[in-house]
Short mmCIF file of C-alpha atoms and ligand atoms in Angstrom, two decimals:
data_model
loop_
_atom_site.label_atom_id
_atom_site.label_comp_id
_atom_site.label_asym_id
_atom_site.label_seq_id
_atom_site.Cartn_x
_atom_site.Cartn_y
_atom_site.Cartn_z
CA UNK A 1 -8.08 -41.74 -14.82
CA UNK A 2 -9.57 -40.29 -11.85
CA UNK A 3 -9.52 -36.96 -10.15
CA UNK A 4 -8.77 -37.52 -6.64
CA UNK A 5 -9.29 -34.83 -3.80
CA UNK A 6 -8.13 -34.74 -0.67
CA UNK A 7 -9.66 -32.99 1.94
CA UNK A 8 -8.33 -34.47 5.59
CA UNK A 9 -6.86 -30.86 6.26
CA UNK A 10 -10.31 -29.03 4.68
CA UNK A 11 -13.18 -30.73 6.51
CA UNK A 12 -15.95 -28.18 4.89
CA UNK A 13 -14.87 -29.35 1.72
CA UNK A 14 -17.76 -32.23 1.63
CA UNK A 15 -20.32 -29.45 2.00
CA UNK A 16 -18.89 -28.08 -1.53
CA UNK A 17 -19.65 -30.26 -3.94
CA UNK A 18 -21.83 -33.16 -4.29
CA UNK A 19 -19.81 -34.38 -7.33
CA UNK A 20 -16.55 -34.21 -5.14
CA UNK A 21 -17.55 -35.98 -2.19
CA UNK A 22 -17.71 -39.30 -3.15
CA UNK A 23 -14.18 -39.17 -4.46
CA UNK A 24 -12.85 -37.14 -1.06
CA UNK A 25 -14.43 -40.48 0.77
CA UNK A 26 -12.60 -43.07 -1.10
CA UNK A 27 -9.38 -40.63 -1.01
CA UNK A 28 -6.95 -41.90 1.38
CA UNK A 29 -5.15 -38.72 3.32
CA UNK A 30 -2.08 -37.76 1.79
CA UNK A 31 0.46 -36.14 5.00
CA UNK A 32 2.97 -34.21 4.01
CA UNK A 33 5.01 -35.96 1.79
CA UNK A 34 3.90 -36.45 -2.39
CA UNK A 35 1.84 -39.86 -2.38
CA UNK A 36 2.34 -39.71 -6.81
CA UNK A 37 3.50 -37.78 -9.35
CA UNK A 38 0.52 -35.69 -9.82
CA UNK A 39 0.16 -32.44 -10.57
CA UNK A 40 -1.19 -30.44 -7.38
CA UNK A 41 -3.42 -27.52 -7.31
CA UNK A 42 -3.85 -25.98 -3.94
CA UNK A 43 -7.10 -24.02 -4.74
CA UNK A 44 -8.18 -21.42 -1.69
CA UNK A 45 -12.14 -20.09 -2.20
CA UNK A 46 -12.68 -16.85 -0.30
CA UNK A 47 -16.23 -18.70 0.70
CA UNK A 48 -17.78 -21.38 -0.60
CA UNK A 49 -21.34 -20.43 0.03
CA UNK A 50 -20.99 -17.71 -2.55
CA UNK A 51 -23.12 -19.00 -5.62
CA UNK A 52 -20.83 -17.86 -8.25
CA UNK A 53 -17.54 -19.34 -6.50
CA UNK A 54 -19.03 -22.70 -5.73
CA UNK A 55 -20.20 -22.90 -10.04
CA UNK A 56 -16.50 -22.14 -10.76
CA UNK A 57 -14.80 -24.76 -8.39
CA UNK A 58 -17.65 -26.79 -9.97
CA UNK A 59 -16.31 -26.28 -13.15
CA UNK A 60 -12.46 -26.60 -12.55
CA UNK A 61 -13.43 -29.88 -10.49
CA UNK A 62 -15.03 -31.47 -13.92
CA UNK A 63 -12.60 -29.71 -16.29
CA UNK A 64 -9.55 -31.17 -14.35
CA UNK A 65 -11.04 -34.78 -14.51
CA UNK A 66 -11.80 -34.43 -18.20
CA UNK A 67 -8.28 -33.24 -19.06
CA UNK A 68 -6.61 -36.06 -17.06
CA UNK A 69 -8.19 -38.46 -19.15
CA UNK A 70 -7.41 -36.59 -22.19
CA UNK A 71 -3.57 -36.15 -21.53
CA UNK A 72 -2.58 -38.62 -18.81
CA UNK A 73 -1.07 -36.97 -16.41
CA UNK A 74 -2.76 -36.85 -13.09
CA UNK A 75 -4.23 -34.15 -11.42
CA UNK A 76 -5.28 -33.95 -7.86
CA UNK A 77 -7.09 -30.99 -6.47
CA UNK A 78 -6.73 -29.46 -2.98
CA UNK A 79 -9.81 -27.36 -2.15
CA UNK A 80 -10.24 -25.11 0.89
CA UNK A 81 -12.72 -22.53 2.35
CA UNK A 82 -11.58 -19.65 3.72
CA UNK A 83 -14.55 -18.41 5.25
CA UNK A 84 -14.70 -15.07 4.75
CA UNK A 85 -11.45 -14.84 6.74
CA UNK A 86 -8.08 -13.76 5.52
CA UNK A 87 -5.89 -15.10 8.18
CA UNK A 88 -7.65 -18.52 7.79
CA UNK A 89 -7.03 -18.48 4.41
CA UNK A 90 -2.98 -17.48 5.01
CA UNK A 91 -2.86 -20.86 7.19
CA UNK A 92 -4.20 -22.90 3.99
CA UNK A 93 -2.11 -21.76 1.94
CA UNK A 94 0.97 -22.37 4.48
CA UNK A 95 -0.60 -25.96 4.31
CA UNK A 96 -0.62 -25.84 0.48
CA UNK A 97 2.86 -25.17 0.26
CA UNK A 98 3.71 -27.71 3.17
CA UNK A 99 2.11 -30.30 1.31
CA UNK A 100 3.93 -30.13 -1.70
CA UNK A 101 1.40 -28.41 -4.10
CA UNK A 102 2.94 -27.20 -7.96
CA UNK A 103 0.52 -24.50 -8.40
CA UNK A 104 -1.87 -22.14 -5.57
CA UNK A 105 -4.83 -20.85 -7.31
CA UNK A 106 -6.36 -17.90 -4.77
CA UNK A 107 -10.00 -16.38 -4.70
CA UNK A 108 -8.72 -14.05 -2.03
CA UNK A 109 -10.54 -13.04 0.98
CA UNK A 110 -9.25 -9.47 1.22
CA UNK A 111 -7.63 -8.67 -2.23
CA UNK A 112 -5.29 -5.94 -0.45
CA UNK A 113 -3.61 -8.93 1.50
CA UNK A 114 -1.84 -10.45 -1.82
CA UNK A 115 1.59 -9.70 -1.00
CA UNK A 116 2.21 -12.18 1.43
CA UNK A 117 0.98 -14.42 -0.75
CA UNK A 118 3.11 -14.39 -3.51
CA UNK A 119 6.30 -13.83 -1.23
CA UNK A 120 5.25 -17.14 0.53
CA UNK A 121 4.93 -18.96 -3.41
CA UNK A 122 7.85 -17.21 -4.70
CA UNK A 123 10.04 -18.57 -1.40
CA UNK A 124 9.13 -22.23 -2.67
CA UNK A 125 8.78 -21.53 -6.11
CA UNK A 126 5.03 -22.29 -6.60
CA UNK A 127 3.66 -19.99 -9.57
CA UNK A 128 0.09 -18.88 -8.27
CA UNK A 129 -2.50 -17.62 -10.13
CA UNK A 130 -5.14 -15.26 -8.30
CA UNK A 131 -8.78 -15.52 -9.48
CA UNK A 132 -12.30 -13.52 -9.55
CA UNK A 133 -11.01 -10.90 -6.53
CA UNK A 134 -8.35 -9.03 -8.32
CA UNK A 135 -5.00 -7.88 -6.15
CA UNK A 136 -3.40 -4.54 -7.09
CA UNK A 137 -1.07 -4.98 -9.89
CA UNK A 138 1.70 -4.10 -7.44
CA UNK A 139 1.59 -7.44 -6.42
CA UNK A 140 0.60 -9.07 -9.83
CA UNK A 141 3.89 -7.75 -10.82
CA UNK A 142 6.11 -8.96 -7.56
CA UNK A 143 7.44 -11.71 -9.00
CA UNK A 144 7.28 -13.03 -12.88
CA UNK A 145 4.87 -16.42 -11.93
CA UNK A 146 2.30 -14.65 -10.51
CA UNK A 147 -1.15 -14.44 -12.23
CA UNK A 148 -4.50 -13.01 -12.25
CA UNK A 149 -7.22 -14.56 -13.84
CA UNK A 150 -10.81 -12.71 -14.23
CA UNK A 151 -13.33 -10.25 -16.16
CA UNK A 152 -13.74 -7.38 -16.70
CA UNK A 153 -15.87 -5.80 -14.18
CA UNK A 154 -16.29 -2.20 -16.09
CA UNK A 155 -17.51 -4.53 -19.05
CA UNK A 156 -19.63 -6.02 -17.33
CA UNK A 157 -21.09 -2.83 -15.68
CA UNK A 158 -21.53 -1.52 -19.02
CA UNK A 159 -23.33 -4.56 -20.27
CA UNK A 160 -25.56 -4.65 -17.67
CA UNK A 161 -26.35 -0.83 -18.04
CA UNK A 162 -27.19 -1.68 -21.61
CA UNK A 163 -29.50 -4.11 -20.42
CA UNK A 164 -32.04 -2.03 -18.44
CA UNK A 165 -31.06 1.08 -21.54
CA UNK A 166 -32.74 -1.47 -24.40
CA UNK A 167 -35.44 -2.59 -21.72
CA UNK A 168 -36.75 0.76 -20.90
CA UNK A 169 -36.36 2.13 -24.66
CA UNK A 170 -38.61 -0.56 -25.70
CA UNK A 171 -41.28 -0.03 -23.34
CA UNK A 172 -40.66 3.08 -21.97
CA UNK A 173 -44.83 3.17 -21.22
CA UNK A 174 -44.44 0.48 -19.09
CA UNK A 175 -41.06 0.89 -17.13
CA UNK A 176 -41.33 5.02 -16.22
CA UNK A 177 -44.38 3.88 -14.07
CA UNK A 178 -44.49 7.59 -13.17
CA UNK A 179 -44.13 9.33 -16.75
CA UNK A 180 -41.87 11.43 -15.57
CA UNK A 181 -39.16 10.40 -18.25
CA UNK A 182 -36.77 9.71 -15.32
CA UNK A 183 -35.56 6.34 -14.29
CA UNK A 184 -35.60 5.99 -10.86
CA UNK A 185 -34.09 3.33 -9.47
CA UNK A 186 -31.72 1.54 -6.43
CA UNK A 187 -28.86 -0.29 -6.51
CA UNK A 188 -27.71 -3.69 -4.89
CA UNK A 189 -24.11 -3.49 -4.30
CA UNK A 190 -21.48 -6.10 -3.41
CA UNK A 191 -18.84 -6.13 -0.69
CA UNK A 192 -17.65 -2.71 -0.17
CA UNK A 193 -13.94 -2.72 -1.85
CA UNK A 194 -14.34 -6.06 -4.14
CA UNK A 195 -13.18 -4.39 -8.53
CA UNK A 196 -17.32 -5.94 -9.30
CA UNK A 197 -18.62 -4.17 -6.92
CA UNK A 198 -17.11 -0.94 -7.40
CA UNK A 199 -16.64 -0.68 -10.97
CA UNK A 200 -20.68 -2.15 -11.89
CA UNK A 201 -22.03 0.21 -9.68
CA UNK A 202 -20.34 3.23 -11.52
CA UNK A 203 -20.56 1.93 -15.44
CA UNK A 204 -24.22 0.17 -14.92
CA UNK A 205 -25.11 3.70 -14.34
CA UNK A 206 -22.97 5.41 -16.94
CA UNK A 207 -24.24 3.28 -19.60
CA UNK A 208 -27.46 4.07 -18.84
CA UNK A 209 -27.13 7.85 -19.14
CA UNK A 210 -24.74 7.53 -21.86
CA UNK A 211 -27.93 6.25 -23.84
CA UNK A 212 -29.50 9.17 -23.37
CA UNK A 213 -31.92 8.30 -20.11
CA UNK A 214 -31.98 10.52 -17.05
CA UNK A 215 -31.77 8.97 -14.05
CA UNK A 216 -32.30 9.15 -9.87
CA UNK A 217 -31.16 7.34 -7.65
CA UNK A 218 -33.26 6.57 -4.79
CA UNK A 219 -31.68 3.97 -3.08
CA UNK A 220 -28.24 1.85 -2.36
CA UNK A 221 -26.65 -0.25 -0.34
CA UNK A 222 -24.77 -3.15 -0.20
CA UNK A 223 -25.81 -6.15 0.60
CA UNK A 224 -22.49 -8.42 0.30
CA UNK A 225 -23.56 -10.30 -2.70
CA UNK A 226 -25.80 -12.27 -0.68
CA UNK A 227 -29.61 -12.93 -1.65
CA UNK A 228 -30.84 -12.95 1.97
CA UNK A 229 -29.15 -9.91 2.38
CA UNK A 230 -30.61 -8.25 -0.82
CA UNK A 231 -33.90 -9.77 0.15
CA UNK A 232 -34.06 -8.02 3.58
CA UNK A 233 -32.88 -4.77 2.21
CA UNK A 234 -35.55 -4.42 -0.84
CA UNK A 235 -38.11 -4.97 1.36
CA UNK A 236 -37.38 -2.69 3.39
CA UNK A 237 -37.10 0.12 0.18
CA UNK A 238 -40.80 -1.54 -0.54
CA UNK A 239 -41.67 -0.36 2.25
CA UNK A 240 -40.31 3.08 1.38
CA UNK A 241 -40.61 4.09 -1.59
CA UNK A 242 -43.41 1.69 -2.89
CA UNK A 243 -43.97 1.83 -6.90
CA UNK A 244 -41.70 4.97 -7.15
CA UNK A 245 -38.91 1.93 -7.81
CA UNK A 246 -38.65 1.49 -11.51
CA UNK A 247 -35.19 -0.16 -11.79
CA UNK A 248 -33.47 -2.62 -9.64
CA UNK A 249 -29.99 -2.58 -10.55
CA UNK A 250 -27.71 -4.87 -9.05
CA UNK A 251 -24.00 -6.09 -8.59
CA UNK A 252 -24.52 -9.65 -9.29
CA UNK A 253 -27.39 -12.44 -9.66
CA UNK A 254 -27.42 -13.30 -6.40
CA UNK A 255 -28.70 -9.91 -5.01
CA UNK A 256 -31.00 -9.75 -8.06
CA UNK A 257 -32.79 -13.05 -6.54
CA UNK A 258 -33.03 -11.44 -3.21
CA UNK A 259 -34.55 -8.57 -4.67
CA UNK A 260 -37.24 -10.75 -6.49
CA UNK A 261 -37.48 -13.00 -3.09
CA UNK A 262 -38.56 -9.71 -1.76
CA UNK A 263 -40.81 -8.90 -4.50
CA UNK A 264 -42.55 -12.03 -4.53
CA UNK A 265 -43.48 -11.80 -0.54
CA UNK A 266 -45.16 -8.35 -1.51
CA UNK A 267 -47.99 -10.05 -3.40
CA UNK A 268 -47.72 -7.44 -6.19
CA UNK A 269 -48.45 -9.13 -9.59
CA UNK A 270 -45.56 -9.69 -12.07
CA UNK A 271 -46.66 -7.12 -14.58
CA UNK A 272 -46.53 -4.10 -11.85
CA UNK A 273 -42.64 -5.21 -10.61
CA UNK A 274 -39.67 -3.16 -11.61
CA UNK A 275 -37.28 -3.74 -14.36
CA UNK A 276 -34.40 -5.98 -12.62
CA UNK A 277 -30.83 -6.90 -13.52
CA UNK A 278 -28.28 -8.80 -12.47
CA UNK A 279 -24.83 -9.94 -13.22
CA UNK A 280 -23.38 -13.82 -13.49
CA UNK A 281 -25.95 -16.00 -14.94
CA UNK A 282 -26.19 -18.77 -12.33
CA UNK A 283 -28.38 -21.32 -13.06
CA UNK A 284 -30.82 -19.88 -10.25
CA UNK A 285 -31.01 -16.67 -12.31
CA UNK A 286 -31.54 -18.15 -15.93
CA UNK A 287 -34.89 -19.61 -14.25
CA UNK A 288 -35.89 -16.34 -13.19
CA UNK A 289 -35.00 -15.03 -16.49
CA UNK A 290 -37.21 -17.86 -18.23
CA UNK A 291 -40.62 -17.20 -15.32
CA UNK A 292 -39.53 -13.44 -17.10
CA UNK A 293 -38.98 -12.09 -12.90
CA UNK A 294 -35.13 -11.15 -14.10
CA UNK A 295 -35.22 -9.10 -17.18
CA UNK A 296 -31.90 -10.03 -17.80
CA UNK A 297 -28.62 -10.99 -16.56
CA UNK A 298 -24.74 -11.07 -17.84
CA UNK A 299 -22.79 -14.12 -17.84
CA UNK A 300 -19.75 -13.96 -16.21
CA UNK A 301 -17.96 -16.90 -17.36
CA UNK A 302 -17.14 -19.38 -14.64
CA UNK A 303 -16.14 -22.35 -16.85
CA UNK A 304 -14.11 -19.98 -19.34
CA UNK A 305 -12.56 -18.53 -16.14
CA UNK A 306 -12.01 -22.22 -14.66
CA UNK A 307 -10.18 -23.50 -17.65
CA UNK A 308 -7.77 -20.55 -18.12
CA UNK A 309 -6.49 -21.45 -14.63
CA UNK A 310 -6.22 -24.98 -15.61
CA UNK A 311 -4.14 -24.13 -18.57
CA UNK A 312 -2.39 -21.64 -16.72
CA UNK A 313 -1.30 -24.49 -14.44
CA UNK A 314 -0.63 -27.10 -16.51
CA UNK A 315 1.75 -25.17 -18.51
CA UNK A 316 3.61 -23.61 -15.60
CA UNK A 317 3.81 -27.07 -14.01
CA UNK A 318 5.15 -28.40 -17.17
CA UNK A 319 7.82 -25.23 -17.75
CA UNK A 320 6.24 -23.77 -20.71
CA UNK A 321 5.83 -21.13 -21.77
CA UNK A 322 2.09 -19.90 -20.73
CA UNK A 323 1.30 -16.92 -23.03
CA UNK A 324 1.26 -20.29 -25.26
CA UNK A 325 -1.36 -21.28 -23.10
CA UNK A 326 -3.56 -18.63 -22.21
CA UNK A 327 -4.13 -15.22 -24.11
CA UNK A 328 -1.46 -13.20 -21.94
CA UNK A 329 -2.02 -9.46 -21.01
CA UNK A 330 1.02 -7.35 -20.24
CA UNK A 331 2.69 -10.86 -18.94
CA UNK A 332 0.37 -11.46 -16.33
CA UNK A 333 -3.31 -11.04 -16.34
CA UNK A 334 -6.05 -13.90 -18.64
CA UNK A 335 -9.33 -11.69 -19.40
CA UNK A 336 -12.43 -13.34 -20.30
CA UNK A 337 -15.50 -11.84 -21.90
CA UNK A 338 -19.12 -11.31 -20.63
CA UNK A 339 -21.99 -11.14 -22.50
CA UNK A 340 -24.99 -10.19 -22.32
CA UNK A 341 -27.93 -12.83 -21.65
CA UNK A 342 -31.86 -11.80 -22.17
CA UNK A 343 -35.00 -14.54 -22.47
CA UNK A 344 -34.27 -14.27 -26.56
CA UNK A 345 -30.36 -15.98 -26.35
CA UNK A 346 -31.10 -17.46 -23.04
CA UNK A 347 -30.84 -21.30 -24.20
CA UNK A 348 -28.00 -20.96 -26.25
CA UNK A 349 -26.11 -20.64 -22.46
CA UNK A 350 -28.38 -23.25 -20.56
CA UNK A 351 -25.98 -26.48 -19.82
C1 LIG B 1 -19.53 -12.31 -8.88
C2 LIG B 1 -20.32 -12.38 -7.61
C3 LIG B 1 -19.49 -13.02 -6.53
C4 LIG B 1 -18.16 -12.31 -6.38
C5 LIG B 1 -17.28 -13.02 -5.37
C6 LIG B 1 -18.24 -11.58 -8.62
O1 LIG B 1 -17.48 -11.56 -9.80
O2 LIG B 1 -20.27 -11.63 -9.87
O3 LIG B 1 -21.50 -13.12 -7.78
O4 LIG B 1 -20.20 -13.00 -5.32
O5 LIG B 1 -17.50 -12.24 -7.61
O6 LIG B 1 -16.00 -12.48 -5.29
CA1 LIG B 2 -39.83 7.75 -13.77
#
């Protein structure tokens, strides 16, 4: 059993995966008609430079290839970029559905644009199952095969709000650098309109001041998700506001790096940095957790979220019924938890 790839219509798909790209060489380019019987996942990533996407493809790559072995039946994926650009990503999935895929499984560039989408599906019949940027339920609920796979982002707000809470409790000697008994801090956002973004900004916060702390804020901005971004953007708050910053709070892991890129290039020793958080636990940010640079992080479960699509799929491809599947919300919508990850649990999530 292998799981075969095909990429002749996707050419950045090479730069994607290392694990995929010896199997998209010895594919042979499909055309438009089905080559097998396999079951075909057309699988469109909003970007595939963004850390957390590229871990999740990651996963459904290996999961798929472990389950073909497991139940025989083969699976081929179909993997595109989208590049940050919503009418590139409307042309893939015109090609998905040209090619024959069973299933679409969209990461979608701007989640407003979903619509289309499942009109296009529904037209040939293709369930599709939406992941990680979350479409209005509107459109979840357009048509009955339409899905939305993801996590919570208020939970994981809250989690991360908890976090820095616990930190600062601890040690509140060493975090309120200026006694004041405020915590003042700035947040990392990530792209303006994306559920995350919004909703961990607003319930990192509450959870803070729902423990009782006081805070203000002296900073935000977004910086896209994106480390270089973050990086460029705490220095320049350094610059600013100096050791007034006490908390780092931010969106996701990847920002939370930049920030601590940023840190680093100041030259001011570890035990003088502020208390930073992120959101995801990459790989990238358990290290950083580990050298003790990220206080802590929240995993946002990429294999978890990976293999609820995969089920999702399988079953809909097969005509089952998938609330047999998956854990069903209100028809349409697979949740997965976060939780919370500090140095003391870290290696029970290391791979
Ligand atoms: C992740 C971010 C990622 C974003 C992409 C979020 O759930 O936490 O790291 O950049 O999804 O849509
Ligand atoms: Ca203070």
């Amino acid at each position: 059993m292998r799981l075969r790839t095909k990429s002749c219509c996707f050419p950045s798909l090479p730069k994607l995966l290392p694990v995929l790209l010896s199997l998209v060489l010895l594919s042979a380019c499909g055309g438009g008609e089905r080559p097998d019987d396999s079951l075909r996942i057309g699988v469109a990533l909003y970007s595939q430079d963004d850390t957390f996407i590229s871990a999740l493809a990651q996963d459904l790559a290996q999961l798929a290839q472990e389950e073909e072995g497991r139940i025989g039946q083969k699976i081929t994926l179909l993997i595109s970029d989208s590049r940050h650009n919503q009418t590139t990503q409307m042309d893939q999935v015109d090609r998905f559905l040209a090619r024959g895929c069973d299933v679409l499984c969209v990461n979608m560039v701007d989640r407003t644009g979903a619509a289309v989408i499942v009109d296009k599906a529904e037209a040939e019949g293709v369930p599709v199952i939406f992941f990680n940027r979350q479409p209005v339920d509107e459109d979840i609920q357009r048509w009955e095969k339409t899905f939305y796979v993801g996590a919570g982002a208020q939970e994981s707000g809250t989690l991360e709000g908890q976090l820095a809470a616990d930190a600062w409790n601890a040690d509140p000697d060493r975090w309120d650098r200026n006694g004041d008994g405020l915590m003042q801090y700035v947040m990392l956002e990530g792209e303006p309109g994306h559920q995350d973004a919004l909703l961990r900004t607003e319930y990192t916060v509450k959870a803070i001041t729902d423990s009782g702390i006081e805070v203000e804020r002296l900073a935000r901005d977004t910086a896209n998700w994106n480390r270089a971004q973050a990086a460029a953007r705490t220095a320049l708050w350094a610059e600013e506001f100096g050791d007034q910053i006490e908390v780092i709070l931010s969106n996701n892991d990847d920002m939370a790096l930049g920030a601590i890129d940023a840190l680093s290039g100041t030259g001011r020793p570890l035990e003088d940095w502020p208390l930073i958080v992120g959101i995801d636990a990459t790989v990238p940010a358990m290290e950083a957790v580990a050298a003790g640079q990220l206080y802590a992080t929240v995993l946002n479960d990429s294999r978890g979220q990976a293999q609820a699509m995969l089920n999702l799929a399988l079953a809909l491809h097969a005509g089952e019924d998938p609330a047999q599947a998956v854990e069903l919300e209100d028809g349409h919508y697979v949740w997965l938890p976060y939780a919370k990850v500090t140095r003391e649990n870290l290696d029970s999530f290391r791979k």
